[in-house]
PDB file of C-alpha atoms in Angstrom:
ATOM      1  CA  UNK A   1      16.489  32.189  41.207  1.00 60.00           C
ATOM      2  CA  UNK A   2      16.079  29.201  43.403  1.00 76.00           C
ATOM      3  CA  UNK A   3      15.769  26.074  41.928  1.00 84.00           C
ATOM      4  CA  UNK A   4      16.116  21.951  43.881  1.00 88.00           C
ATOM      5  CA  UNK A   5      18.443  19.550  40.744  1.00 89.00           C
ATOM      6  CA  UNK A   6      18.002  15.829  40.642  1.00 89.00           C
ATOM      7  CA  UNK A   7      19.244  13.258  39.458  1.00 89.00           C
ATOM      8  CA  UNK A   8      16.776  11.323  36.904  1.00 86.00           C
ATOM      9  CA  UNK A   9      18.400   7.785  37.987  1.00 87.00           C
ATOM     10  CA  UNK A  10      19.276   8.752  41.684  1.00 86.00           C
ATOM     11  CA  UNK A  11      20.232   6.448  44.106  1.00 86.00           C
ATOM     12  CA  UNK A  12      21.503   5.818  47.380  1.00 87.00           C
ATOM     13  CA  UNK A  13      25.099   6.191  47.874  1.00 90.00           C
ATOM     14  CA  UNK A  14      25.323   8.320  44.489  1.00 94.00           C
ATOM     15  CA  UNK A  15      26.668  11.766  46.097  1.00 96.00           C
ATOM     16  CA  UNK A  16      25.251  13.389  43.085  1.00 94.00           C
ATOM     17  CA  UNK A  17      26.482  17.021  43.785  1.00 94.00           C
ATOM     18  CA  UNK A  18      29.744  16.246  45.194  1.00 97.00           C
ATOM     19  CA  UNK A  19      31.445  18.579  42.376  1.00 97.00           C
ATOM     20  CA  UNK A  20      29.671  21.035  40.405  1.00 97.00           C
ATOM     21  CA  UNK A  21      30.752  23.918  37.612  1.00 97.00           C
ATOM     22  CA  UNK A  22      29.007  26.482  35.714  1.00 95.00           C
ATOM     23  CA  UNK A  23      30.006  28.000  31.989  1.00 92.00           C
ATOM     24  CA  UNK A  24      29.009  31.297  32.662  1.00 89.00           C
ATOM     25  CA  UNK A  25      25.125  31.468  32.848  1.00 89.00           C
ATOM     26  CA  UNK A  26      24.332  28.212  30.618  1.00 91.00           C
ATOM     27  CA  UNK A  27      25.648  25.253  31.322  1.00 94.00           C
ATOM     28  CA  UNK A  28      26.056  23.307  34.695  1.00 96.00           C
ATOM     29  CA  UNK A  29      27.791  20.372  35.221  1.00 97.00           C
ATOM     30  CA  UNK A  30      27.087  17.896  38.721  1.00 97.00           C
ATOM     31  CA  UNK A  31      29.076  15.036  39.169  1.00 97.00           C
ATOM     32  CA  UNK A  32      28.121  12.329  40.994  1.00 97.00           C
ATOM     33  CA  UNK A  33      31.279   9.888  41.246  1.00 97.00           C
ATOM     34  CA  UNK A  34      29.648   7.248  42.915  1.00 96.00           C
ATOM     35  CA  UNK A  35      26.737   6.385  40.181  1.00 95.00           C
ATOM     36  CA  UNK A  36      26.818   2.841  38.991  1.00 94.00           C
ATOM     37  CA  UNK A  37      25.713   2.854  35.532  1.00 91.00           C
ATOM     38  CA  UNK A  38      27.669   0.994  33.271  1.00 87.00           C
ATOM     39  CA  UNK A  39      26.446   3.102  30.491  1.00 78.00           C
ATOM     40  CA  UNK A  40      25.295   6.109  29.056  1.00 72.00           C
ATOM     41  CA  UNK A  41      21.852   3.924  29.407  1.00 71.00           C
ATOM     42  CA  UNK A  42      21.984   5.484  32.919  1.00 73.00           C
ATOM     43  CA  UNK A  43      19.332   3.248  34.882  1.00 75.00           C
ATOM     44  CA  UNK A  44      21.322  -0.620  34.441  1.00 80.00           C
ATOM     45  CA  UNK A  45      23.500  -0.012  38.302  1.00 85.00           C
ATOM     46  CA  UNK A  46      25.951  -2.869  37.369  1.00 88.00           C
ATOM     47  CA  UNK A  47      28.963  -0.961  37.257  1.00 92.00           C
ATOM     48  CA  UNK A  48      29.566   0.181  41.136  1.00 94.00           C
ATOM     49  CA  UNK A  49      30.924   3.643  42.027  1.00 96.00           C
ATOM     50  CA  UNK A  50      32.140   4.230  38.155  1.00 96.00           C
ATOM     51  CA  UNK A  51      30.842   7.921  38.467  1.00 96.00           C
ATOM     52  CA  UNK A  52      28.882   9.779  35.939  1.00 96.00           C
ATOM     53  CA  UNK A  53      28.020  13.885  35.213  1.00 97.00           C
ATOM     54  CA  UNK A  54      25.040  15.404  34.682  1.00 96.00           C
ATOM     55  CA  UNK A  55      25.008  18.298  32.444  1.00 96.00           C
ATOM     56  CA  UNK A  56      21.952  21.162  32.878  1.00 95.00           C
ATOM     57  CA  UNK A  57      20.804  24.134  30.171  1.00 94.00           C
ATOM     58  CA  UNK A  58      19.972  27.172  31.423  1.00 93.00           C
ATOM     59  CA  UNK A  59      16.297  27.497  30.019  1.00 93.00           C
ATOM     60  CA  UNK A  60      13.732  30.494  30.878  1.00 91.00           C
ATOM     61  CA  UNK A  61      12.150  28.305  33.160  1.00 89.00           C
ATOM     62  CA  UNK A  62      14.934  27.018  35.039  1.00 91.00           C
ATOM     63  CA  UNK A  63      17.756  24.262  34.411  1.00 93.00           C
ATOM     64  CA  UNK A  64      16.904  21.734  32.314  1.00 94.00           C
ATOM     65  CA  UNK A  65      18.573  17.958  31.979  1.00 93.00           C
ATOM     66  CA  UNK A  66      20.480  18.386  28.768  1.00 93.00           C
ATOM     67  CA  UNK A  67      23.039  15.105  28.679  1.00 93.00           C
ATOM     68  CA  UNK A  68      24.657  12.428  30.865  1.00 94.00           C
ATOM     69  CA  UNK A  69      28.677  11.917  30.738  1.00 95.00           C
ATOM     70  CA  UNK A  70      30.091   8.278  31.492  1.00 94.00           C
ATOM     71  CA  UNK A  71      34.057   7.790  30.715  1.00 94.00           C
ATOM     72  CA  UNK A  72      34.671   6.019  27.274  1.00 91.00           C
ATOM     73  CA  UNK A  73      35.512   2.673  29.116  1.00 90.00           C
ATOM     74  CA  UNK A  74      33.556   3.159  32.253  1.00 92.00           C
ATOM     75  CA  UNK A  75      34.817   1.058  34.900  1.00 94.00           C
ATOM     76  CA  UNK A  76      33.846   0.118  39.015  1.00 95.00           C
ATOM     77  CA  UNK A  77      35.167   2.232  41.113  1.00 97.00           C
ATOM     78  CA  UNK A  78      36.703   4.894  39.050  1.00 97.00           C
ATOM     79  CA  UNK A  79      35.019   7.658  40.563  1.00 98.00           C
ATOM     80  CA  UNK A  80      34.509   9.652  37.435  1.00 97.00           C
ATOM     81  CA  UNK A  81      33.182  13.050  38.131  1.00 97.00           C
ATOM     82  CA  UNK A  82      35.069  13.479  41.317  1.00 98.00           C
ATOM     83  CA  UNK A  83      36.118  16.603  39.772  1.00 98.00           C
ATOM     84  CA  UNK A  84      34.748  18.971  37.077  1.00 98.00           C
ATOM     85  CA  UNK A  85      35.561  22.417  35.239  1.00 98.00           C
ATOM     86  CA  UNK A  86      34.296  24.279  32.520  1.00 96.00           C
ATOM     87  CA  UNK A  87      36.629  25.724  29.534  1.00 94.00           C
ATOM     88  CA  UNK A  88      34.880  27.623  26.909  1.00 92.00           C
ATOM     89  CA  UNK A  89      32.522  24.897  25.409  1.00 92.00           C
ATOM     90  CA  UNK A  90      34.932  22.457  27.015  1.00 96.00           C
ATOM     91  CA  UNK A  91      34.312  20.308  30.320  1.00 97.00           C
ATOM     92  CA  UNK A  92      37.792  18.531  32.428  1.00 98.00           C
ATOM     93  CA  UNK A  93      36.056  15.174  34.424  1.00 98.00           C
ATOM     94  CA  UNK A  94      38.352  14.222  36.827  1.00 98.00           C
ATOM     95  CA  UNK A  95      38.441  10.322  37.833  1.00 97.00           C
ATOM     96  CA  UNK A  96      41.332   9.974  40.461  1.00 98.00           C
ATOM     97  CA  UNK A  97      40.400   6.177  41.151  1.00 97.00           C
ATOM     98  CA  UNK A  98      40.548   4.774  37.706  1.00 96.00           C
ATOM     99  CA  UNK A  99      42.997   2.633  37.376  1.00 95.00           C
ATOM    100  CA  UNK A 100      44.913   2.682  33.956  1.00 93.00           C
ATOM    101  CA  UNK A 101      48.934   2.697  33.863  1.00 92.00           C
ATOM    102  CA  UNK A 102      48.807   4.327  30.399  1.00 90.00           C
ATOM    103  CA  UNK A 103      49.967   7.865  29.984  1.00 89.00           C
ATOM    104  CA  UNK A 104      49.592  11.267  27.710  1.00 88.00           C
ATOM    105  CA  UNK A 105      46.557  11.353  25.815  1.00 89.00           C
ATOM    106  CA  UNK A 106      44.069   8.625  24.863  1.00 90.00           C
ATOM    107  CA  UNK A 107      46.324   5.625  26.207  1.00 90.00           C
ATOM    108  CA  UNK A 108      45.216   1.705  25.625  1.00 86.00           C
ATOM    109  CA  UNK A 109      42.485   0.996  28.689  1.00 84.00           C
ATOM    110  CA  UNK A 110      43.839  -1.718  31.172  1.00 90.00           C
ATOM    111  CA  UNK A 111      43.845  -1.989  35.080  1.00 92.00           C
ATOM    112  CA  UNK A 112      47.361  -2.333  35.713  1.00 92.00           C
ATOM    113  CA  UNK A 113      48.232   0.358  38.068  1.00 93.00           C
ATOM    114  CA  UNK A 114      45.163   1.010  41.218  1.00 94.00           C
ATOM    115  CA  UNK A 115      44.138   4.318  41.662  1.00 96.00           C
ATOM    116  CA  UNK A 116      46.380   6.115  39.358  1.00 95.00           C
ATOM    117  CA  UNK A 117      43.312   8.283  38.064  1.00 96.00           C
ATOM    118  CA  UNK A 118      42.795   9.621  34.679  1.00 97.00           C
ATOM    119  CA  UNK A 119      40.794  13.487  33.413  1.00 97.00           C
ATOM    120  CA  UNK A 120      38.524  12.871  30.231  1.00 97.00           C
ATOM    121  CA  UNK A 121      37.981  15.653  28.135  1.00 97.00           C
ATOM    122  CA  UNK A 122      34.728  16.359  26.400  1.00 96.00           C
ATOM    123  CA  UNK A 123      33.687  19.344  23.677  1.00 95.00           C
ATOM    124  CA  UNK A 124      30.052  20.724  22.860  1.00 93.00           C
ATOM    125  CA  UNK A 125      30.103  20.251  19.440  1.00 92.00           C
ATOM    126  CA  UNK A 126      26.507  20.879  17.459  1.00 91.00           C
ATOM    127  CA  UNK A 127      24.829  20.800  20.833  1.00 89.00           C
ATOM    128  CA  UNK A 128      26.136  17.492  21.999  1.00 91.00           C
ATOM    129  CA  UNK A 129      28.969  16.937  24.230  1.00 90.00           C
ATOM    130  CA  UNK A 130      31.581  14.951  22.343  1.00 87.00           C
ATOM    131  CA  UNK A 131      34.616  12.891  22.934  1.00 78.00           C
ATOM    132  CA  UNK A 132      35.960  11.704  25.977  1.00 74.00           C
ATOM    133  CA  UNK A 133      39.478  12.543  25.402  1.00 92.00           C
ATOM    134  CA  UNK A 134      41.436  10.786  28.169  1.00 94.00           C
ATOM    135  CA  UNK A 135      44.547  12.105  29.659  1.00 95.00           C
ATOM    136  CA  UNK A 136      46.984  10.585  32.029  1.00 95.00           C
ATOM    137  CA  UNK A 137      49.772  11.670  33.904  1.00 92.00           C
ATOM    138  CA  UNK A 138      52.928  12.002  32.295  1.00 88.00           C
ATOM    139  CA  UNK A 139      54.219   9.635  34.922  1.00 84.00           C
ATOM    140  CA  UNK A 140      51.131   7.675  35.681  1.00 85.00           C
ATOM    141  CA  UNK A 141      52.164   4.864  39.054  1.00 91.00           C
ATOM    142  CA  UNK A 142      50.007   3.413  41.379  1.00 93.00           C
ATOM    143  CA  UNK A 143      48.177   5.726  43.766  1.00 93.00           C
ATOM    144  CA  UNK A 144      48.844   8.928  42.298  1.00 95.00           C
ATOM    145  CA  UNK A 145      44.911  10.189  41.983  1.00 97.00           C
ATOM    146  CA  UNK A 146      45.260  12.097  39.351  1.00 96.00           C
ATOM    147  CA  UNK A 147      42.301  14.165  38.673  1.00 97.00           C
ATOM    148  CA  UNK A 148      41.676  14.889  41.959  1.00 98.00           C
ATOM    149  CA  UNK A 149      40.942  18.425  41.171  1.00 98.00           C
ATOM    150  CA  UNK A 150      40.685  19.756  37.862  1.00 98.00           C
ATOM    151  CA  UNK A 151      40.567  23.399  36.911  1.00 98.00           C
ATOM    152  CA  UNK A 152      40.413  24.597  32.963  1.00 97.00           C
ATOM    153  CA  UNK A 153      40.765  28.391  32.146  1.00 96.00           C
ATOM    154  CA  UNK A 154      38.149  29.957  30.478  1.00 93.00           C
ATOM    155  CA  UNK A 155      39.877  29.735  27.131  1.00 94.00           C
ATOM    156  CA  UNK A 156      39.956  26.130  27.730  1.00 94.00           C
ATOM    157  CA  UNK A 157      43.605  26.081  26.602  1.00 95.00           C
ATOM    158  CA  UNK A 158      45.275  25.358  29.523  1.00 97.00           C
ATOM    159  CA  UNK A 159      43.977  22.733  32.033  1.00 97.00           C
ATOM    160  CA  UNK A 160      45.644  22.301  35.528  1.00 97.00           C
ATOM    161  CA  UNK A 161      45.104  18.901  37.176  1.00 97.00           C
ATOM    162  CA  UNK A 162      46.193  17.686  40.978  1.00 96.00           C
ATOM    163  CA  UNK A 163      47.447  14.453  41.661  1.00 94.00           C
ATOM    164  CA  UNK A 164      47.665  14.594  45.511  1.00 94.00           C
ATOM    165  CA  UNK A 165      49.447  11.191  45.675  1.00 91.00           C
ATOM    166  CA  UNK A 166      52.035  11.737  43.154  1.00 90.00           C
ATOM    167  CA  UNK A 167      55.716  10.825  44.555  1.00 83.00           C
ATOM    168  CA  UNK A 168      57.835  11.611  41.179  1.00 76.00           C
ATOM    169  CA  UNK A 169      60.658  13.819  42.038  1.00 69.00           C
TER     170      UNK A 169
END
């Protein structure tokens, strides 16, 4: 089956496809880290480069828009859907430009440390995607990128996440 995806809200400069992950033959997941929504509104472009994914049902007829992921404090340049996997019922957004020098899960939102990058964590729940768990890096510094990559077993109980700027010992 052959089938072209778009964006509903595509624009120039969006890379909409630039990561991409299926759950088995029902779900897929396109990010597009350089959308500039500011919301989960989707069509406002005030927030540049913040990043956004587009999750896509498997339907008879093809792949069908089913919801639109923004970070819980969406902000410019974070780059949020650089990265995605699939767990079972569980999607790993990676945002390796956001720029928050919290760390473990869920820290307090600030801009203190550029580029450190952050992984949000979302559930399907009663056919919506849920949460937006954050997680940081144990060590979270300045230029770290973590959530560069982002890769969650199929269990969705373990989640392995590459920082390729990380210089912690």
């Amino acid at each position: 089956l052959e089938e072209y995806i778009k964006a509903a809200n595509a624009g120039a400069g969006d890379r909409f496809g630039w990561s991409v992950a299926l759950l088995g033959n029902d779900f897929l997941a396109v990010g597009a880290p350089r959308e500039d929504s500011a919301t989960r509104a989707m069509f406002d472009n005030s927030l540049a480069d913040s990043g956004a994914v587009y999750i896509y049902e498997r339907q008879q007829d093809g792949w069908r828009y089913r919801a639109f992921l923004k970070a819980p404090s969406p902000d410019a340049d974070d780059q949020f859907g650089y990265s995605v996997s699939f767990g079972d019922g569980v999607i790993a957004v990676g945002a390796p430009f956001e720029d928050g020098d919290g760390d473990g899960l869920n820290p307090a939102h600030n801009n203190n440390a550029s580029d450190s990058g952050a992984v949000y964590l979302f559930r399907f729940t009663n056919g919506v995607w849920d949460g937006g768990t954050t997680l940081k890096s144990p060590r979270s510094s300045v230029g770290d990128r973590f959530g560069w990559q982002v890769s969650l077993s199929s269990s969705a109980e373990t989640l392995a996440v590459g920082a390729p700027n990380d210089d912690h010992n």
